[in-house]
Amino acid sequence: MKTVWEKLTAAQLKELNVFCEEYRQFLSASKTERLFVKNGIEAAEKAGFKDYRTVKSVKPGDRLYANNRGKNLCLFVIGKKPLNEGMNVVGAHIDSPRIDLKPVPLYEKDGLALLDTHYYGGIKKYQWVARPLALVGVVCKKDGTTVDVNIGDKPGDPVLGISDLLPHLAQDQMKKPGATVVEGEQLDVLVGSIPAKAEKDDRVKKAVLKILKEQYDIEEDDFLSAELEMVPAGEARDYGLDRSMLLGYGHDDRVCAYTSMRAIMEMKKPERTSCCILVDKEEIGSVGNTGMHSRFFFNVVTRLLALQGKTSLIDVNDVFENSRMLSSDVSVAFDPNYPEVSDPKNTGFFGKGICFVKYTGSRGKSGANDANAEFLAKVRRVMDDNKVSFQLCELAKVDIGGGGTIAYILANLNMDVLDAGIAVQSMHAPFETVSKADVYEGYRCYTAFLKDMD
Ligand code: MN
Ligand code: MN
């Protein structure tokens, strides 16, 4: 099978490079689910999308978005056919593994001020020490105002970080299993070391609080109602001597979220309504009111249907039953450093296009959405018609491990759903790697699906 690189026309190669540079910049500026939604809405409004709550009726070609609490975004381009005949849906998640601050984070010990943390999602804890981190998020105050915090990414900012033990003194540590080499309670972030002169006790902590008060108007109590995330500092970068790849924080799953979002922005007046779902909380089970299990999506679709004059539960259920979806979430890229986990016949390779994953899950496919063969055949036809490169993948060899996506949640609404994602190396590491060719092909796949799936 030829790689995408060998099939590209000169015009496509140019478009690929422009697209990937736009993605690189967006990813670098969207390191939390909140920032992704904020930057996503900004891009959507530029592309003519309006808040669906501001419209009184919908007609073919209308471009609408629905924002759920700043952490979950749905985009729609209304089709020529009525909504109850079904939508073409692409859906991805915009949360990524990271290290969150605890509700009471700040303390002083032995002359140093630290922030206590609780990690989010499946991380190898030892990967997050001794590297520059940024502090990003919101502090919500009792007066109803929200303070945006972003320290460590702007030029001239200080960075924060978590210490590691020197190898000279790590004989005992190095004998521990990987899961406990660095323990959860050792992931505390060093933030200060200068004592405040006028104070008696906790002088370093008080000096840090003074800085927070001056720069952000935050009191210590305000941490109680905050969502602050430690994320890797620094921009996403071109990767490889040939610059064929991108290294960045949060490709899982912002690479699929961005390409899906760009694909729906390409839609003008599709036959079937196009929909793009961008959800939070996938990395911890799609829970909560901004995760895929939330009633939000169901409610938005019901309201859009009502704007087309249909309010019966039968019509609502018909929308979902007649919809088709690509659950766009990253897949595993074959890694020559770790060939033993993959079956090369059934795994994703860099540069070979979008990965379709018929089933995810673990052991005997437990927890999988298993896409119907009939639906997979239709998807193959749409891809071939649009000359999109794709590969059929499993996450790994049988019984090596497993994972899940949001696919099964939408399938529960009786949609046809297929997992379709971009292959990633070093998934869930502070910096993950993707092939630019696959980013571009992912975008072309989602565009073809929204346009031509029937
Ligand atoms: Mn994912
Ligand atoms: Mn993940």
Short mmCIF file of C-alpha atoms and ligand atoms in Angstrom, two decimals:
data_model
loop_
_atom_site.label_atom_id
_atom_site.label_comp_id
_atom_site.label_asym_id
_atom_site.label_seq_id
_atom_site.Cartn_x
_atom_site.Cartn_y
_atom_site.Cartn_z
CA MET A 1 0.00 0.00 0.00
CA LYS A 2 1.36 3.37 -1.04
CA THR A 3 1.71 6.08 1.57
CA VAL A 4 -0.32 9.26 1.43
CA TRP A 5 2.93 11.12 0.69
CA GLU A 6 3.37 9.23 -2.58
CA LYS A 7 -0.20 9.94 -3.73
CA LEU A 8 -0.36 13.66 -3.04
CA THR A 9 -0.50 16.10 -5.94
CA ALA A 10 1.70 19.20 -5.69
CA ALA A 11 -1.40 21.28 -4.88
CA GLN A 12 -2.43 18.85 -2.14
CA LEU A 13 1.07 18.88 -0.62
CA LYS A 14 0.89 22.65 -0.42
CA GLU A 15 -2.57 22.48 1.17
CA LEU A 16 -1.32 19.83 3.64
CA ASN A 17 1.49 22.07 4.85
CA VAL A 18 -0.80 25.08 5.30
CA PHE A 19 -3.41 22.97 7.09
CA CYS A 20 -0.88 21.37 9.44
CA GLU A 21 0.66 24.73 10.34
CA GLU A 22 -2.82 26.06 11.18
CA TYR A 23 -3.41 22.96 13.31
CA ARG A 24 -0.01 23.34 15.02
CA GLN A 25 -0.88 26.89 16.06
CA PHE A 26 -4.41 26.00 17.18
CA LEU A 27 -3.15 23.04 19.26
CA SER A 28 -0.47 25.19 20.91
CA ALA A 29 -3.14 27.72 21.93
CA SER A 30 -5.79 25.17 23.02
CA LYS A 31 -4.24 23.09 25.82
CA THR A 32 -7.44 22.73 27.85
CA GLU A 33 -11.01 21.79 26.90
CA ARG A 34 -12.07 25.35 27.80
CA LEU A 35 -9.47 26.94 25.53
CA PHE A 36 -10.43 24.56 22.70
CA VAL A 37 -14.09 25.64 23.00
CA LYS A 38 -13.16 29.33 23.23
CA ASN A 39 -10.85 29.20 20.20
CA GLY A 40 -13.29 26.88 18.40
CA ILE A 41 -16.19 29.32 18.79
CA GLU A 42 -14.00 32.16 17.59
CA ALA A 43 -13.11 30.18 14.44
CA ALA A 44 -16.73 29.05 13.98
CA GLU A 45 -18.11 32.59 14.20
CA LYS A 46 -15.56 33.70 11.59
CA ALA A 47 -16.88 30.86 9.41
CA GLY A 48 -20.48 32.12 9.80
CA PHE A 49 -21.76 29.92 12.66
CA LYS A 50 -24.27 31.44 15.12
CA ASP A 51 -25.33 30.46 18.64
CA TYR A 52 -28.40 28.23 18.10
CA ARG A 53 -30.22 29.88 21.01
CA THR A 54 -30.36 33.14 19.05
CA VAL A 55 -32.31 31.76 16.05
CA LYS A 56 -36.09 31.40 15.66
CA SER A 57 -36.12 28.99 12.70
CA VAL A 58 -33.70 26.86 10.72
CA LYS A 59 -33.35 26.38 6.97
CA PRO A 60 -30.93 24.42 4.78
CA GLY A 61 -27.44 25.92 4.86
CA ASP A 62 -27.83 27.48 8.33
CA ARG A 63 -24.67 27.25 10.45
CA LEU A 64 -25.22 26.86 14.19
CA TYR A 65 -23.26 26.05 17.31
CA ALA A 66 -24.24 25.03 20.84
CA ASN A 67 -21.90 25.75 23.74
CA ASN A 68 -22.29 23.70 26.91
CA ARG A 69 -20.61 25.42 29.88
CA GLY A 70 -17.56 26.38 27.85
CA LYS A 71 -16.30 22.78 27.80
CA ASN A 72 -18.45 20.99 25.24
CA LEU A 73 -19.32 22.31 21.78
CA CYS A 74 -21.61 21.05 19.01
CA LEU A 75 -21.63 22.48 15.48
CA PHE A 76 -24.33 21.98 12.84
CA VAL A 77 -24.77 22.82 9.16
CA ILE A 78 -28.44 22.24 8.38
CA GLY A 79 -29.06 19.94 5.41
CA LYS A 80 -31.62 20.02 2.60
CA LYS A 81 -33.36 16.92 3.99
CA PRO A 82 -35.41 17.23 7.19
CA LEU A 83 -33.50 16.49 10.39
CA ASN A 84 -35.54 13.38 11.24
CA GLU A 85 -34.11 11.71 8.11
CA GLY A 86 -30.80 11.70 10.00
CA MET A 87 -27.50 13.54 10.28
CA ASN A 88 -23.92 12.79 9.33
CA VAL A 89 -21.97 13.16 12.55
CA VAL A 90 -18.29 13.42 13.42
CA GLY A 91 -17.41 13.45 17.11
CA ALA A 92 -14.19 13.83 19.07
CA HIS A 93 -13.08 14.67 22.59
CA ILE A 94 -11.19 17.80 23.59
CA ASP A 95 -9.95 16.85 27.08
CA SER A 96 -6.46 15.33 27.41
CA PRO A 97 -4.53 13.64 30.22
CA ARG A 98 -2.90 16.19 32.53
CA ILE A 99 -2.24 17.05 36.17
CA ASP A 100 -4.98 19.03 37.97
CA LEU A 101 -4.53 21.08 41.13
CA LYS A 102 -6.31 19.81 44.25
CA PRO A 103 -9.06 22.08 45.68
CA VAL A 104 -6.69 23.10 48.49
CA PRO A 105 -3.37 23.04 46.65
CA LEU A 106 -0.96 25.58 48.11
CA TYR A 107 1.33 24.67 51.01
CA GLU A 108 4.79 25.42 52.32
CA LYS A 109 7.33 22.78 53.34
CA ASP A 110 10.95 23.23 54.34
CA GLY A 111 11.18 26.69 52.86
CA LEU A 112 9.53 25.87 49.52
CA ALA A 113 6.00 26.63 48.28
CA LEU A 114 4.27 23.84 46.38
CA LEU A 115 0.95 23.06 44.72
CA ASP A 116 -0.61 19.69 45.54
CA THR A 117 -2.12 17.88 42.53
CA HIS A 118 -4.38 15.03 41.45
CA TYR A 119 -3.70 13.66 37.97
CA TYR A 120 -6.46 13.37 35.32
CA GLY A 121 -6.68 10.46 32.87
CA GLY A 122 -4.30 7.61 32.14
CA ILE A 123 -0.78 8.94 32.54
CA LYS A 124 2.61 7.34 33.14
CA LYS A 125 3.39 9.54 36.13
CA TYR A 126 7.18 9.32 35.70
CA GLN A 127 6.87 11.11 32.32
CA TRP A 128 5.61 14.34 33.92
CA VAL A 129 8.56 15.18 36.19
CA ALA A 130 11.60 17.35 35.43
CA ARG A 131 10.00 19.14 32.48
CA PRO A 132 8.56 22.63 31.99
CA LEU A 133 4.85 22.85 32.82
CA ALA A 134 2.31 25.64 32.39
CA LEU A 135 -0.59 26.41 34.73
CA VAL A 136 -3.77 26.97 32.74
CA GLY A 137 -7.42 27.27 33.75
CA VAL A 138 -10.02 29.32 35.54
CA VAL A 139 -10.63 30.60 39.04
CA CYS A 140 -14.32 31.35 39.72
CA LYS A 141 -14.89 33.91 42.43
CA LYS A 142 -17.87 34.32 44.76
CA ASP A 143 -18.81 37.63 43.11
CA GLY A 144 -19.60 35.70 39.90
CA THR A 145 -16.48 36.74 38.00
CA THR A 146 -14.06 34.28 36.42
CA VAL A 147 -10.31 34.84 36.24
CA ASP A 148 -8.48 33.18 33.34
CA VAL A 149 -5.07 31.90 34.39
CA ASN A 150 -2.34 31.09 31.86
CA ILE A 151 1.23 31.01 33.16
CA GLY A 152 4.12 29.37 31.34
CA ASP A 153 3.29 29.67 27.65
CA LYS A 154 3.64 33.37 26.90
CA PRO A 155 7.12 34.62 25.93
CA GLY A 156 8.95 35.74 29.07
CA ASP A 157 6.67 33.77 31.42
CA PRO A 158 8.23 31.62 34.13
CA VAL A 159 7.49 27.90 33.89
CA LEU A 160 6.54 25.55 36.73
CA GLY A 161 7.42 21.91 37.24
CA ILE A 162 7.70 18.74 39.31
CA SER A 163 11.09 17.60 40.63
CA ASP A 164 12.68 14.17 40.12
CA LEU A 165 15.23 12.28 42.22
CA LEU A 166 18.86 12.38 41.04
CA PRO A 167 20.10 8.99 39.69
CA HIS A 168 22.96 9.06 42.22
CA LEU A 169 20.42 8.57 45.02
CA ALA A 170 17.75 6.63 43.12
CA GLN A 171 18.94 3.03 43.68
CA ASP A 172 15.76 2.12 45.57
CA GLN A 173 13.48 4.15 43.31
CA MET A 174 14.84 2.47 40.15
CA LYS A 175 13.95 -0.99 41.51
CA LYS A 176 10.25 -0.06 41.76
CA PRO A 177 7.72 -1.05 39.07
CA GLY A 178 7.02 1.70 36.51
CA ALA A 179 3.59 2.49 37.96
CA THR A 180 5.14 3.56 41.28
CA VAL A 181 8.57 4.92 40.26
CA VAL A 182 6.91 8.29 40.78
CA GLU A 183 3.86 8.11 43.06
CA GLY A 184 0.67 10.19 42.74
CA GLU A 185 1.42 12.17 45.88
CA GLN A 186 4.93 12.99 44.61
CA LEU A 187 3.51 15.05 41.72
CA ASP A 188 3.58 18.35 43.62
CA VAL A 189 4.55 21.45 41.69
CA LEU A 190 7.29 23.76 42.95
CA VAL A 191 6.16 27.40 42.69
CA GLY A 192 8.31 29.54 45.00
CA SER A 193 11.29 29.85 47.33
CA ILE A 194 11.57 33.51 48.47
CA PRO A 195 10.20 34.18 51.99
CA ALA A 196 8.08 37.27 52.63
CA LYS A 197 9.98 39.54 55.05
CA ALA A 198 7.20 40.88 57.26
CA GLU A 199 5.52 37.52 57.98
CA LYS A 200 6.16 35.10 60.88
CA ASP A 201 5.15 31.66 59.54
CA ASP A 202 4.52 30.14 56.07
CA ARG A 203 6.55 33.05 54.70
CA VAL A 204 7.21 31.55 51.25
CA LYS A 205 3.58 30.54 50.80
CA LYS A 206 2.48 34.05 51.79
CA ALA A 207 4.87 35.55 49.25
CA VAL A 208 3.33 33.36 46.54
CA LEU A 209 -0.18 34.42 47.61
CA LYS A 210 0.90 38.04 47.34
CA ILE A 211 1.99 37.47 43.72
CA LEU A 212 -1.35 35.80 42.92
CA LYS A 213 -3.23 38.69 44.51
CA GLU A 214 -1.23 41.30 42.61
CA GLN A 215 -1.27 39.59 39.20
CA TYR A 216 -4.66 37.85 39.23
CA ASP A 217 -6.62 39.32 42.19
CA ILE A 218 -7.00 35.79 43.61
CA GLU A 219 -7.24 35.00 47.37
CA GLU A 220 -6.21 31.61 48.79
CA ASP A 221 -9.90 30.66 49.29
CA ASP A 222 -10.56 31.17 45.58
CA PHE A 223 -8.67 27.92 44.81
CA LEU A 224 -11.74 26.20 46.32
CA SER A 225 -13.74 27.02 43.18
CA ALA A 226 -11.16 26.70 40.43
CA GLU A 227 -10.24 24.38 37.58
CA LEU A 228 -6.48 24.68 37.16
CA GLU A 229 -4.52 22.24 35.02
CA MET A 230 -0.77 21.64 34.77
CA VAL A 231 0.01 21.02 31.10
CA PRO A 232 3.31 20.74 29.22
CA ALA A 233 4.71 24.21 28.47
CA GLY A 234 5.78 25.15 24.96
CA GLU A 235 4.42 25.01 21.43
CA ALA A 236 3.75 21.99 19.25
CA ARG A 237 6.69 21.50 16.86
CA ASP A 238 7.52 20.09 13.45
CA TYR A 239 9.11 16.69 14.06
CA GLY A 240 11.67 14.74 12.02
CA LEU A 241 14.48 15.89 9.73
CA ASP A 242 11.95 15.90 6.89
CA ARG A 243 9.37 17.75 9.05
CA SER A 244 6.82 15.06 8.17
CA MET A 245 5.39 14.80 11.68
CA LEU A 246 4.08 17.01 14.48
CA LEU A 247 5.07 16.72 18.14
CA GLY A 248 2.54 18.25 20.50
CA TYR A 249 0.61 18.04 23.75
CA GLY A 250 -2.94 16.72 23.43
CA HIS A 251 -3.10 15.26 19.90
CA ASP A 252 -5.37 12.77 21.73
CA ASP A 253 -7.89 13.84 20.77
CA ARG A 254 -7.54 17.41 19.59
CA VAL A 255 -6.05 16.21 16.30
CA CYS A 256 -9.39 14.55 15.49
CA ALA A 257 -11.37 17.39 17.09
CA TYR A 258 -9.60 20.02 14.98
CA THR A 259 -9.84 18.08 11.71
CA SER A 260 -13.54 17.30 12.40
CA MET A 261 -14.23 20.96 13.19
CA ARG A 262 -12.46 22.11 10.03
CA ALA A 263 -14.41 19.54 8.01
CA ILE A 264 -17.82 20.84 9.15
CA MET A 265 -16.71 24.39 8.41
CA GLU A 266 -16.25 23.26 4.76
CA MET A 267 -19.93 22.29 4.48
CA LYS A 268 -22.19 24.72 2.59
CA LYS A 269 -25.64 23.20 2.03
CA PRO A 270 -25.27 19.41 2.51
CA GLU A 271 -27.98 16.88 1.64
CA ARG A 272 -28.06 15.53 5.20
CA THR A 273 -27.44 17.81 8.19
CA SER A 274 -23.77 17.85 9.22
CA CYS A 275 -22.97 17.68 12.92
CA CYS A 276 -19.69 17.89 14.82
CA ILE A 277 -19.62 16.93 18.51
CA LEU A 278 -16.66 18.05 20.66
CA VAL A 279 -16.89 16.64 24.17
CA ASP A 280 -15.09 16.84 27.50
CA LYS A 281 -14.28 14.07 30.04
CA GLU A 282 -13.63 11.19 27.61
CA GLU A 283 -10.36 10.41 29.37
CA ILE A 284 -12.22 9.68 32.62
CA GLY A 285 -15.21 7.80 31.19
CA SER A 286 -17.28 10.44 29.31
CA VAL A 287 -19.01 11.28 32.60
CA GLY A 288 -20.44 14.56 33.90
CA ASN A 289 -22.64 17.16 32.24
CA THR A 290 -19.99 18.12 29.65
CA GLY A 291 -19.09 14.51 28.75
CA MET A 292 -20.75 12.40 26.01
CA HIS A 293 -23.10 10.75 28.53
CA SER A 294 -24.65 14.19 29.24
CA ARG A 295 -28.20 14.91 28.08
CA PHE A 296 -26.92 18.09 26.38
CA PHE A 297 -26.57 16.71 22.84
CA PHE A 298 -30.01 15.07 23.01
CA ASN A 299 -31.54 18.35 24.16
CA VAL A 300 -29.86 20.45 21.44
CA VAL A 301 -31.00 18.07 18.69
CA THR A 302 -34.55 18.04 20.11
CA ARG A 303 -34.61 21.85 20.04
CA LEU A 304 -33.29 22.01 16.46
CA LEU A 305 -35.97 19.55 15.45
CA ALA A 306 -38.60 21.74 17.16
CA LEU A 307 -37.33 24.69 15.07
CA GLN A 308 -38.27 22.54 12.03
CA GLY A 309 -41.77 22.10 13.53
CA LYS A 310 -41.34 18.55 14.84
CA THR A 311 -41.76 17.89 18.55
CA SER A 312 -42.76 14.23 18.92
CA LEU A 313 -40.48 11.73 20.63
CA ILE A 314 -40.80 9.53 17.53
CA ASP A 315 -39.19 12.26 15.41
CA VAL A 316 -36.42 12.72 17.98
CA ASN A 317 -35.65 9.03 18.00
CA ASP A 318 -35.77 8.98 14.19
CA VAL A 319 -33.05 11.63 14.01
CA PHE A 320 -30.69 9.37 15.94
CA GLU A 321 -31.77 6.10 14.34
CA ASN A 322 -31.21 7.54 10.86
CA SER A 323 -27.88 9.19 11.71
CA ARG A 324 -24.42 7.88 10.84
CA MET A 325 -21.32 8.73 12.78
CA LEU A 326 -17.56 8.60 12.65
CA SER A 327 -16.39 8.59 16.26
CA SER A 328 -13.15 10.39 15.60
CA ASP A 329 -10.58 9.40 18.20
CA VAL A 330 -6.88 8.67 17.83
CA SER A 331 -5.53 5.17 17.17
CA VAL A 332 -2.16 3.55 17.80
CA ALA A 333 0.67 4.08 15.31
CA PHE A 334 3.04 1.13 14.85
CA ASP A 335 6.29 1.82 16.72
CA PRO A 336 9.51 -0.02 15.70
CA ASN A 337 10.73 0.44 19.29
CA TYR A 338 7.77 -1.63 20.55
CA PRO A 339 6.80 -4.00 17.68
CA GLU A 340 5.77 -6.75 20.10
CA VAL A 341 2.42 -5.12 21.01
CA SER A 342 1.08 -4.86 17.45
CA ASP A 343 -0.16 -7.25 14.78
CA PRO A 344 1.28 -5.54 11.66
CA LYS A 345 -1.61 -6.77 9.47
CA ASN A 346 -4.12 -5.05 11.73
CA THR A 347 -2.44 -1.93 13.00
CA GLY A 348 -2.09 1.70 11.96
CA PHE A 349 1.08 3.03 10.32
CA PHE A 350 2.20 6.65 9.99
CA GLY A 351 1.46 8.09 6.57
CA LYS A 352 -1.13 5.49 5.52
CA GLY A 353 -4.24 7.53 6.18
CA ILE A 354 -7.15 7.47 8.57
CA CYS A 355 -7.50 4.43 10.87
CA PHE A 356 -10.91 2.75 10.91
CA VAL A 357 -11.34 0.64 14.04
CA LYS A 358 -14.27 -1.79 13.72
CA TYR A 359 -14.12 -2.56 17.42
CA THR A 360 -12.14 -1.26 20.39
CA GLY A 361 -12.48 -2.73 23.90
CA SER A 362 -10.26 -5.17 25.80
CA ARG A 363 -9.89 -8.94 26.16
CA GLY A 364 -12.82 -10.50 24.24
CA LYS A 365 -13.78 -7.07 22.78
CA SER A 366 -15.32 -6.16 26.14
CA GLY A 367 -16.79 -2.66 26.09
CA ALA A 368 -16.46 -2.29 22.32
CA ASN A 369 -18.70 -0.57 19.85
CA ASP A 370 -18.54 -3.12 17.05
CA ALA A 371 -19.49 -1.28 13.86
CA ASN A 372 -21.87 -3.15 11.55
CA ALA A 373 -20.22 -4.60 8.43
CA GLU A 374 -22.97 -3.07 6.25
CA PHE A 375 -22.13 0.40 7.54
CA LEU A 376 -18.39 -0.17 7.16
CA ALA A 377 -18.99 -1.12 3.53
CA LYS A 378 -20.80 2.19 2.91
CA VAL A 379 -17.95 4.11 4.55
CA ARG A 380 -15.41 2.29 2.32
CA ARG A 381 -17.38 3.33 -0.75
CA VAL A 382 -17.46 7.01 0.32
CA MET A 383 -13.70 6.95 1.01
CA ASP A 384 -12.87 5.30 -2.32
CA ASP A 385 -15.13 7.74 -4.20
CA ASN A 386 -13.20 10.61 -2.59
CA LYS A 387 -9.76 8.93 -2.93
CA VAL A 388 -9.19 9.04 0.84
CA SER A 389 -6.50 6.63 2.14
CA PHE A 390 -7.63 4.48 5.05
CA GLN A 391 -6.38 1.49 7.04
CA LEU A 392 -8.30 -1.01 9.18
CA CYS A 393 -6.76 -1.20 12.64
CA GLU A 394 -6.96 -2.80 16.03
CA LEU A 395 -5.40 -1.04 18.99
CA ALA A 396 -2.99 -3.93 19.62
CA LYS A 397 -2.49 -7.70 19.59
CA VAL A 398 -5.16 -9.75 21.40
CA ASP A 399 -4.99 -9.53 25.21
CA ILE A 400 -2.23 -6.87 25.24
CA GLY A 401 -4.55 -4.17 26.57
CA GLY A 402 -7.30 -2.01 25.19
CA GLY A 403 -9.25 1.20 25.32
CA GLY A 404 -12.51 2.85 24.47
CA THR A 405 -13.97 5.96 22.85
CA ILE A 406 -17.31 7.80 22.80
CA ALA A 407 -18.56 5.52 19.98
CA TYR A 408 -20.70 3.19 22.12
CA ILE A 409 -22.58 6.09 23.74
CA LEU A 410 -23.93 7.36 20.41
CA ALA A 411 -24.51 3.77 19.27
CA ASN A 412 -26.83 3.45 22.29
CA LEU A 413 -29.06 6.02 20.54
CA ASN A 414 -29.24 3.44 17.71
CA MET A 415 -26.92 5.35 15.35
CA ASP A 416 -24.52 3.56 13.04
CA VAL A 417 -21.10 4.43 14.50
CA LEU A 418 -17.57 3.61 13.35
CA ASP A 419 -14.36 4.55 15.16
CA ALA A 420 -12.14 6.56 12.83
CA GLY A 421 -9.00 8.29 14.04
CA ILE A 422 -5.51 9.49 13.34
CA ALA A 423 -2.58 7.26 14.38
CA VAL A 424 -0.46 8.52 17.30
CA GLN A 425 2.90 7.50 18.77
CA SER A 426 3.59 8.05 22.49
CA MET A 427 -0.15 8.42 23.22
CA HIS A 428 -0.90 10.08 26.60
CA ALA A 429 2.75 11.18 26.99
CA PRO A 430 3.30 14.91 27.61
CA PHE A 431 4.22 15.19 23.94
CA GLU A 432 2.61 12.89 21.37
CA THR A 433 3.49 12.41 17.69
CA VAL A 434 1.33 12.29 14.56
CA SER A 435 2.10 12.21 10.83
CA LYS A 436 1.12 15.36 8.93
CA ALA A 437 -0.07 13.16 6.07
CA ASP A 438 -2.57 11.48 8.41
CA VAL A 439 -3.75 14.81 9.82
CA TYR A 440 -4.52 15.97 6.28
CA GLU A 441 -6.10 12.65 5.32
CA GLY A 442 -8.20 12.72 8.51
CA TYR A 443 -9.54 16.12 7.52
CA ARG A 444 -10.32 14.81 4.01
CA CYS A 445 -11.99 11.70 5.49
CA TYR A 446 -14.31 13.69 7.78
CA THR A 447 -15.13 16.12 4.96
CA ALA A 448 -16.00 13.25 2.57
CA PHE A 449 -18.14 11.57 5.25
CA LEU A 450 -20.13 14.71 6.07
CA LYS A 451 -20.64 15.49 2.39
CA ASP A 452 -21.36 12.09 0.84
CA MET A 453 -22.57 9.60 3.48
CA ASP A 454 -26.22 8.74 2.82
MN MN B 1 -8.87 9.60 22.85
MN MN B 2 -6.87 9.01 25.43
#
